[in-house]
Amino acid sequence: MDKLQSVINRIRPLDQEAMRRAQARQDNLTKPKGSLGLLEELSVKVAGIQGVAQPRIRDKVIITMAGDHGVAAEGVSLFPQEVTVQMVYNFLRGGAAINVLARHVGARVVVVDLGVATDLEPHPELLVKKVAYGTKNMAQGPAMSREEAIQSIEAGIEIVESELSRGMDIVGTGDMGIGNTTSSSAIVAALTGAPVADVTGRGTGIDDERLAHKVRTIERALAVNRPDPADPLDVLAKVGGLEIGAIAGVVLGAAAHRRPVVIDGFISGAGALVAAGLAPQVKDYLIAAHLSVELGHRLVLERLGLTPLLNLSLRLGEGTGAALGISLVEAAVKVLDEMTTFADAGVSEAVE
Amino acid sequence: MDKLQSVINRIRPLDQEAMRRAQARQDNLTKPKGSLGLLEELSVKVAGIQGVAQPRIRDKVIITMAGDHGVAAEGVSLFPQEVTVQMVYNFLRGGAAINVLARHVGARVVVVDLGVATDLEPHPELLVKKVAYGTKNMAQGPAMSREEAIQSIEAGIEIVESELSRGMDIVGTGDMGIGNTTSSSAIVAALTGAPVADVTGRGTGIDDERLAHKVRTIERALAVNRPDPADPLDVLAKVGGLEIGAIAGVVLGAAAHRRPVVIDGFISGAGALVAAGLAPQVKDYLIAAHLSVELGHRLVLERLGLTPLLNLSLRLGEGTGAALGISLVEAAVKVLDEMTTFADAGVSEAVE
């Protein structure tokens, strides 16, 4: 808890002077003012985050957190629980979507076991931060203890700190865990007060019948546990997931160390919502990669005050959307850094 | 005209068998079916375009067409006409937004003079295909002759053919020309029948007063010239631009040679609309990079039957949006090519 509190205390507002200078430079580049839209805004935001007028992004990292969910026993997913561990091995072999997309954008993928239900074989690229062998079934009682929830967040902070030492100018969040849209919907319903049916989607692609069952299961979990909406740690502990707590930790840790955080889809959004509940200032450090088709993601982005960069009907997770988002942020920063000014190019300015 | 007609005759439907096989592979990759949304659709589309089940994209090209517009004399832009040539030099020095974004996505930029109002100094990376020293003022008479319109389209086809010999797996369109949103709005109004005010935007960022003047100027150009909506060459000649004709030529040439064409913003959209008027089948070969803030772009995309990949409030042109779009298409194709199947990864499939 000391680590968590000290990281929260360390989060500062964006650097307004760096942002002012970045905006002034944008306005002198050889293009009509504002004509690169969100790319211009992104570059100014990253200037404020990094605290420099001409930011650069070299080391790009996607952290993919894996954890199992006791609620999977309720039959809320199309896939059996064993898929969590199978997909972790797939990540380590480089054959999953996140590997392909991270390679495409030049990011490294850090795979972390926060709470997979079985022990994993050691692998040089697997980070083990196991808090428990999966959460308990939230439909019957709390998913985890408050202490475990804090441990999962602190694990995320520790990962940020160790990745910073390897070089990390921007970080994207990712997740893997059968049952974790169920947990995320419960978190979002608890923290926002929205009806469960309004924030519960089809996850891996369930049909109407199973969706109705998923909604009822989440309603039961909320009724059994009565999480306190004003206490994000209570919500995370009672209906959350270990990988979701770790995502919240990445958000907090990256904000404390002034690095932009590119949020993937719905599960990452739920983690960011927990982080924003603990430290509202983190919102300034967040960039929403995309609008997921998972019902409820739009509400999460609204609550975080974020405009998604992409709308590609993605619903995979793993950090796949974040990878594409990171590339757009990098593009935005390069525009600010590498374009020529009107004066340097000898191009006439607008007659206004 | 022979070249134009023979290219139109060469355009074929997409390869349905390649698309079927690409879709079958997508459905066996280690992710829930359909969970990569538009990326999956894009990969299947490129399979159909290239005519192979597992397409690859290596050589990426952005063709940025420059031309001047006589209508600039009416004061429809914030910038003086000399900016067209100044920006061409900026492209050749690598300091413009398109250079930065093309480098970011690993594409080469081909800069072409279709109709800049002055002679350009020779440069190894400048392609000169000058049809005229700018168009004439369409507010007073036809922008160009029918013969010049055809020449501009055939120039675009020739550029495609020469770039294919250097390697071109995908092509993005781009434009530079002070006054060319005015010409594009006139084209779109003429071809779709939409009221001029509904398809005329602020271009480089003009105010309300100048926007009203721009609308009146376009209305005058349409009244003076009476372009035939059923004859795209007549529309292009009377109210079009040389660079816009060349963009239409790139679309036709790329479709004839089975290469995907990533359309940039409003001006490129107007060029694509001319191409689709000449050969409706080209629509299958088009990918819309983004939704521009330029009024009228949405209608263009609707008429072309395209869903934009990005919505970043861009309005710069040059091919900037196309560059970002190309990277997304490449990502889509890599997912299909590089991901592991369920069987190969030993991952359990969905229980349906």
PDB file of C-alpha atoms in Angstrom, chain A residues 30-39 78-80 82-83 86-87 90 93-97 100-101 103-104 204-205 210 308-316 318 320 324 327-328 330-332 334-335 338-340 342 344-352, chain B residues 30-39 78-80 82-83 86-87 90 93-97 100-101 103-104 204-205 210 308-316 318 320 324 327-328 330-332 334-335 338-340 342 344-352:
ATOM      1  CA  THR A  30       4.334  23.908 -43.347  1.00  0.00           C
ATOM      2  CA  LYS A  31       0.631  23.047 -43.340  1.00  0.00           C
ATOM      3  CA  PRO A  32      -2.565  24.982 -42.692  1.00  0.00           C
ATOM      4  CA  LYS A  33      -3.008  25.449 -38.939  1.00  0.00           C
ATOM      5  CA  GLY A  34      -4.848  22.552 -37.358  1.00  0.00           C
ATOM      6  CA  SER A  35      -4.988  20.575 -40.596  1.00  0.00           C
ATOM      7  CA  LEU A  36      -3.549  17.437 -38.989  1.00  0.00           C
ATOM      8  CA  GLY A  37      -6.386  17.426 -36.459  1.00  0.00           C
ATOM      9  CA  LEU A  38      -6.012  14.869 -33.687  1.00  0.00           C
ATOM     10  CA  LEU A  39      -2.382  14.218 -34.642  1.00  0.00           C
ATOM     11  CA  LEU A  78     -17.221 -19.306 -25.528  1.00  0.00           C
ATOM     12  CA  PHE A  79     -13.768 -20.573 -24.623  1.00  0.00           C
ATOM     13  CA  PRO A  80     -12.615 -22.910 -21.822  1.00  0.00           C
ATOM     14  CA  GLU A  82      -7.333 -23.420 -20.341  1.00  0.00           C
ATOM     15  CA  VAL A  83      -7.194 -20.981 -23.263  1.00  0.00           C
ATOM     16  CA  GLN A  86      -2.459 -21.642 -24.017  1.00  0.00           C
ATOM     17  CA  MET A  87      -2.555 -18.083 -25.290  1.00  0.00           C
ATOM     18  CA  ASN A  90       1.237 -18.447 -27.978  1.00  0.00           C
ATOM     19  CA  ARG A  93       6.158 -18.091 -29.302  1.00  0.00           C
ATOM     20  CA  GLY A  94       5.235 -14.932 -31.197  1.00  0.00           C
ATOM     21  CA  GLY A  95       2.204 -16.362 -33.000  1.00  0.00           C
ATOM     22  CA  ALA A  96      -0.634 -14.260 -31.583  1.00  0.00           C
ATOM     23  CA  ALA A  97      -2.183 -11.118 -33.010  1.00  0.00           C
ATOM     24  CA  VAL A 100       2.242  -9.526 -35.227  1.00  0.00           C
ATOM     25  CA  LEU A 101       0.950  -6.024 -34.550  1.00  0.00           C
ATOM     26  CA  ARG A 103       6.315  -6.226 -34.599  1.00  0.00           C
ATOM     27  CA  HIS A 104       4.537  -4.104 -37.200  1.00  0.00           C
ATOM     28  CA  THR A 204     -15.446 -13.609 -27.472  1.00  0.00           C
ATOM     29  CA  GLY A 205     -18.730 -13.774 -29.392  1.00  0.00           C
ATOM     30  CA  ARG A 210     -25.450 -16.765 -23.097  1.00  0.00           C
ATOM     31  CA  PRO A 308     -10.609   7.027 -29.470  1.00  0.00           C
ATOM     32  CA  LEU A 309      -8.129   7.243 -32.356  1.00  0.00           C
ATOM     33  CA  LEU A 310      -9.427   4.207 -34.242  1.00  0.00           C
ATOM     34  CA  ASN A 311     -12.811   2.673 -34.856  1.00  0.00           C
ATOM     35  CA  LEU A 312     -12.026  -0.657 -36.461  1.00  0.00           C
ATOM     36  CA  SER A 313     -14.625  -2.839 -34.698  1.00  0.00           C
ATOM     37  CA  LEU A 314     -11.875  -4.582 -32.747  1.00  0.00           C
ATOM     38  CA  ARG A 315     -12.746  -6.778 -29.746  1.00  0.00           C
ATOM     39  CA  LEU A 316      -9.699  -8.947 -29.224  1.00  0.00           C
ATOM     40  CA  GLU A 318      -4.127  -8.494 -25.807  1.00  0.00           C
ATOM     41  CA  THR A 320      -3.792  -5.211 -30.256  1.00  0.00           C
ATOM     42  CA  LEU A 324      -1.949   0.435 -33.614  1.00  0.00           C
ATOM     43  CA  SER A 327       2.011   3.923 -34.021  1.00  0.00           C
ATOM     44  CA  LEU A 328      -0.369   6.870 -34.475  1.00  0.00           C
ATOM     45  CA  GLU A 330       4.536   8.078 -32.760  1.00  0.00           C
ATOM     46  CA  ALA A 331       3.433   9.524 -36.120  1.00  0.00           C
ATOM     47  CA  ALA A 332       2.019  12.579 -34.345  1.00  0.00           C
ATOM     48  CA  LYS A 334       7.336  12.753 -35.578  1.00  0.00           C
ATOM     49  CA  VAL A 335       5.239  15.352 -37.413  1.00  0.00           C
ATOM     50  CA  GLU A 338      10.567  16.420 -38.183  1.00  0.00           C
ATOM     51  CA  MET A 339       8.441  18.787 -40.273  1.00  0.00           C
ATOM     52  CA  THR A 340       9.929  22.020 -41.591  1.00  0.00           C
ATOM     53  CA  PHE A 342       7.297  27.992 -43.066  1.00  0.00           C
ATOM     54  CA  ASP A 344      12.871  27.307 -43.052  1.00  0.00           C
ATOM     55  CA  ALA A 345      11.084  26.010 -46.148  1.00  0.00           C
ATOM     56  CA  GLY A 346      10.518  29.404 -47.752  1.00  0.00           C
ATOM     57  CA  VAL A 347       6.798  28.690 -48.040  1.00  0.00           C
ATOM     58  CA  SER A 348       4.364  31.631 -47.955  1.00  0.00           C
ATOM     59  CA  GLU A 349       2.059  31.735 -44.965  1.00  0.00           C
ATOM     60  CA  ALA A 350      -1.695  32.137 -44.953  1.00  0.00           C
ATOM     61  CA  VAL A 351      -3.070  35.602 -45.680  1.00  0.00           C
ATOM     62  CA  GLU A 352      -5.469  36.107 -42.802  1.00  0.00           C
TER      63      GLU A 352
ATOM     64  CA  THR B  30      -5.773 -17.920 -32.693  1.00  0.00           C
ATOM     65  CA  LYS B  31      -8.412 -15.310 -31.857  1.00  0.00           C
ATOM     66  CA  PRO B  32     -12.186 -15.303 -31.553  1.00  0.00           C
ATOM     67  CA  LYS B  33     -13.718 -15.237 -35.047  1.00  0.00           C
ATOM     68  CA  GLY B  34     -14.161 -11.707 -36.331  1.00  0.00           C
ATOM     69  CA  SER B  35     -12.495 -10.147 -33.298  1.00  0.00           C
ATOM     70  CA  LEU B  36     -10.124  -8.069 -35.415  1.00  0.00           C
ATOM     71  CA  GLY B  37     -13.067  -6.456 -37.168  1.00  0.00           C
ATOM     72  CA  LEU B  38     -12.151  -4.270 -40.126  1.00  0.00           C
ATOM     73  CA  LEU B  39      -8.578  -5.597 -40.133  1.00  0.00           C
ATOM     74  CA  LEU B  78      -6.188  31.366 -47.543  1.00  0.00           C
ATOM     75  CA  PHE B  79      -2.901  30.773 -49.353  1.00  0.00           C
ATOM     76  CA  PRO B  80      -1.457  32.389 -52.501  1.00  0.00           C
ATOM     77  CA  GLU B  82       2.799  30.272 -55.275  1.00  0.00           C
ATOM     78  CA  VAL B  83       2.402  27.897 -52.313  1.00  0.00           C
ATOM     79  CA  GLN B  86       6.852  26.035 -52.808  1.00  0.00           C
ATOM     80  CA  MET B  87       5.279  22.929 -51.314  1.00  0.00           C
ATOM     81  CA  ASN B  90       9.266  21.143 -49.690  1.00  0.00           C
ATOM     82  CA  ARG B  93      13.472  18.266 -49.583  1.00  0.00           C
ATOM     83  CA  GLY B  94      11.574  15.882 -47.296  1.00  0.00           C
ATOM     84  CA  GLY B  95      10.230  18.514 -44.900  1.00  0.00           C
ATOM     85  CA  ALA B  96       6.480  18.247 -45.439  1.00  0.00           C
ATOM     86  CA  ALA B  97       3.959  16.220 -43.473  1.00  0.00           C
ATOM     87  CA  VAL B 100       7.362  12.477 -42.308  1.00  0.00           C
ATOM     88  CA  LEU B 101       4.354  10.154 -42.420  1.00  0.00           C
ATOM     89  CA  ARG B 103       8.927   7.607 -43.692  1.00  0.00           C
ATOM     90  CA  HIS B 104       7.011   6.513 -40.602  1.00  0.00           C
ATOM     91  CA  THR B 204      -7.109  25.434 -45.719  1.00  0.00           C
ATOM     92  CA  GLY B 205      -9.273  27.102 -43.070  1.00  0.00           C
ATOM     93  CA  ARG B 210     -14.862  33.498 -47.732  1.00  0.00           C
ATOM     94  CA  PRO B 308     -13.041   5.092 -43.601  1.00  0.00           C
ATOM     95  CA  LEU B 309     -10.383   3.469 -41.407  1.00  0.00           C
ATOM     96  CA  LEU B 310      -9.464   6.593 -39.462  1.00  0.00           C
ATOM     97  CA  ASN B 311     -11.354   9.590 -38.144  1.00  0.00           C
ATOM     98  CA  LEU B 312      -8.616  11.950 -37.000  1.00  0.00           C
ATOM     99  CA  SER B 313     -10.103  15.252 -38.234  1.00  0.00           C
ATOM    100  CA  LEU B 314      -7.429  15.503 -40.912  1.00  0.00           C
ATOM    101  CA  ARG B 315      -7.783  18.030 -43.748  1.00  0.00           C
ATOM    102  CA  LEU B 316      -4.278  18.404 -45.135  1.00  0.00           C
ATOM    103  CA  GLU B 318      -0.748  15.439 -49.776  1.00  0.00           C
ATOM    104  CA  THR B 320      -1.030  12.135 -45.326  1.00  0.00           C
ATOM    105  CA  LEU B 324      -1.530   6.122 -42.159  1.00  0.00           C
ATOM    106  CA  SER B 327       0.081   1.095 -42.507  1.00  0.00           C
ATOM    107  CA  LEU B 328      -3.258  -0.269 -41.288  1.00  0.00           C
ATOM    108  CA  GLU B 330      -0.223  -3.674 -44.066  1.00  0.00           C
ATOM    109  CA  ALA B 331      -1.031  -4.581 -40.445  1.00  0.00           C
ATOM    110  CA  ALA B 332      -4.188  -6.377 -41.617  1.00  0.00           C
ATOM    111  CA  LYS B 334       0.437  -9.305 -41.719  1.00  0.00           C
ATOM    112  CA  VAL B 335      -2.163 -10.595 -39.248  1.00  0.00           C
ATOM    113  CA  GLU B 338       1.885 -14.271 -39.742  1.00  0.00           C
ATOM    114  CA  MET B 339      -0.551 -15.380 -37.034  1.00  0.00           C
ATOM    115  CA  THR B 340      -0.625 -18.998 -35.900  1.00  0.00           C
ATOM    116  CA  PHE B 342      -5.454 -22.914 -33.429  1.00  0.00           C
ATOM    117  CA  ASP B 344      -0.516 -25.147 -34.839  1.00  0.00           C
ATOM    118  CA  ALA B 345      -0.575 -23.317 -31.488  1.00  0.00           C
ATOM    119  CA  GLY B 346      -2.362 -26.079 -29.560  1.00  0.00           C
ATOM    120  CA  VAL B 347      -5.010 -23.608 -28.427  1.00  0.00           C
ATOM    121  CA  SER B 348      -8.518 -24.898 -27.714  1.00  0.00           C
ATOM    122  CA  GLU B 349     -11.213 -23.611 -30.027  1.00  0.00           C
ATOM    123  CA  ALA B 350     -14.540 -22.079 -29.101  1.00  0.00           C
ATOM    124  CA  VAL B 351     -17.242 -24.422 -27.810  1.00  0.00           C
ATOM    125  CA  GLU B 352     -20.198 -23.460 -29.964  1.00  0.00           C
TER     126      GLU B 352
END
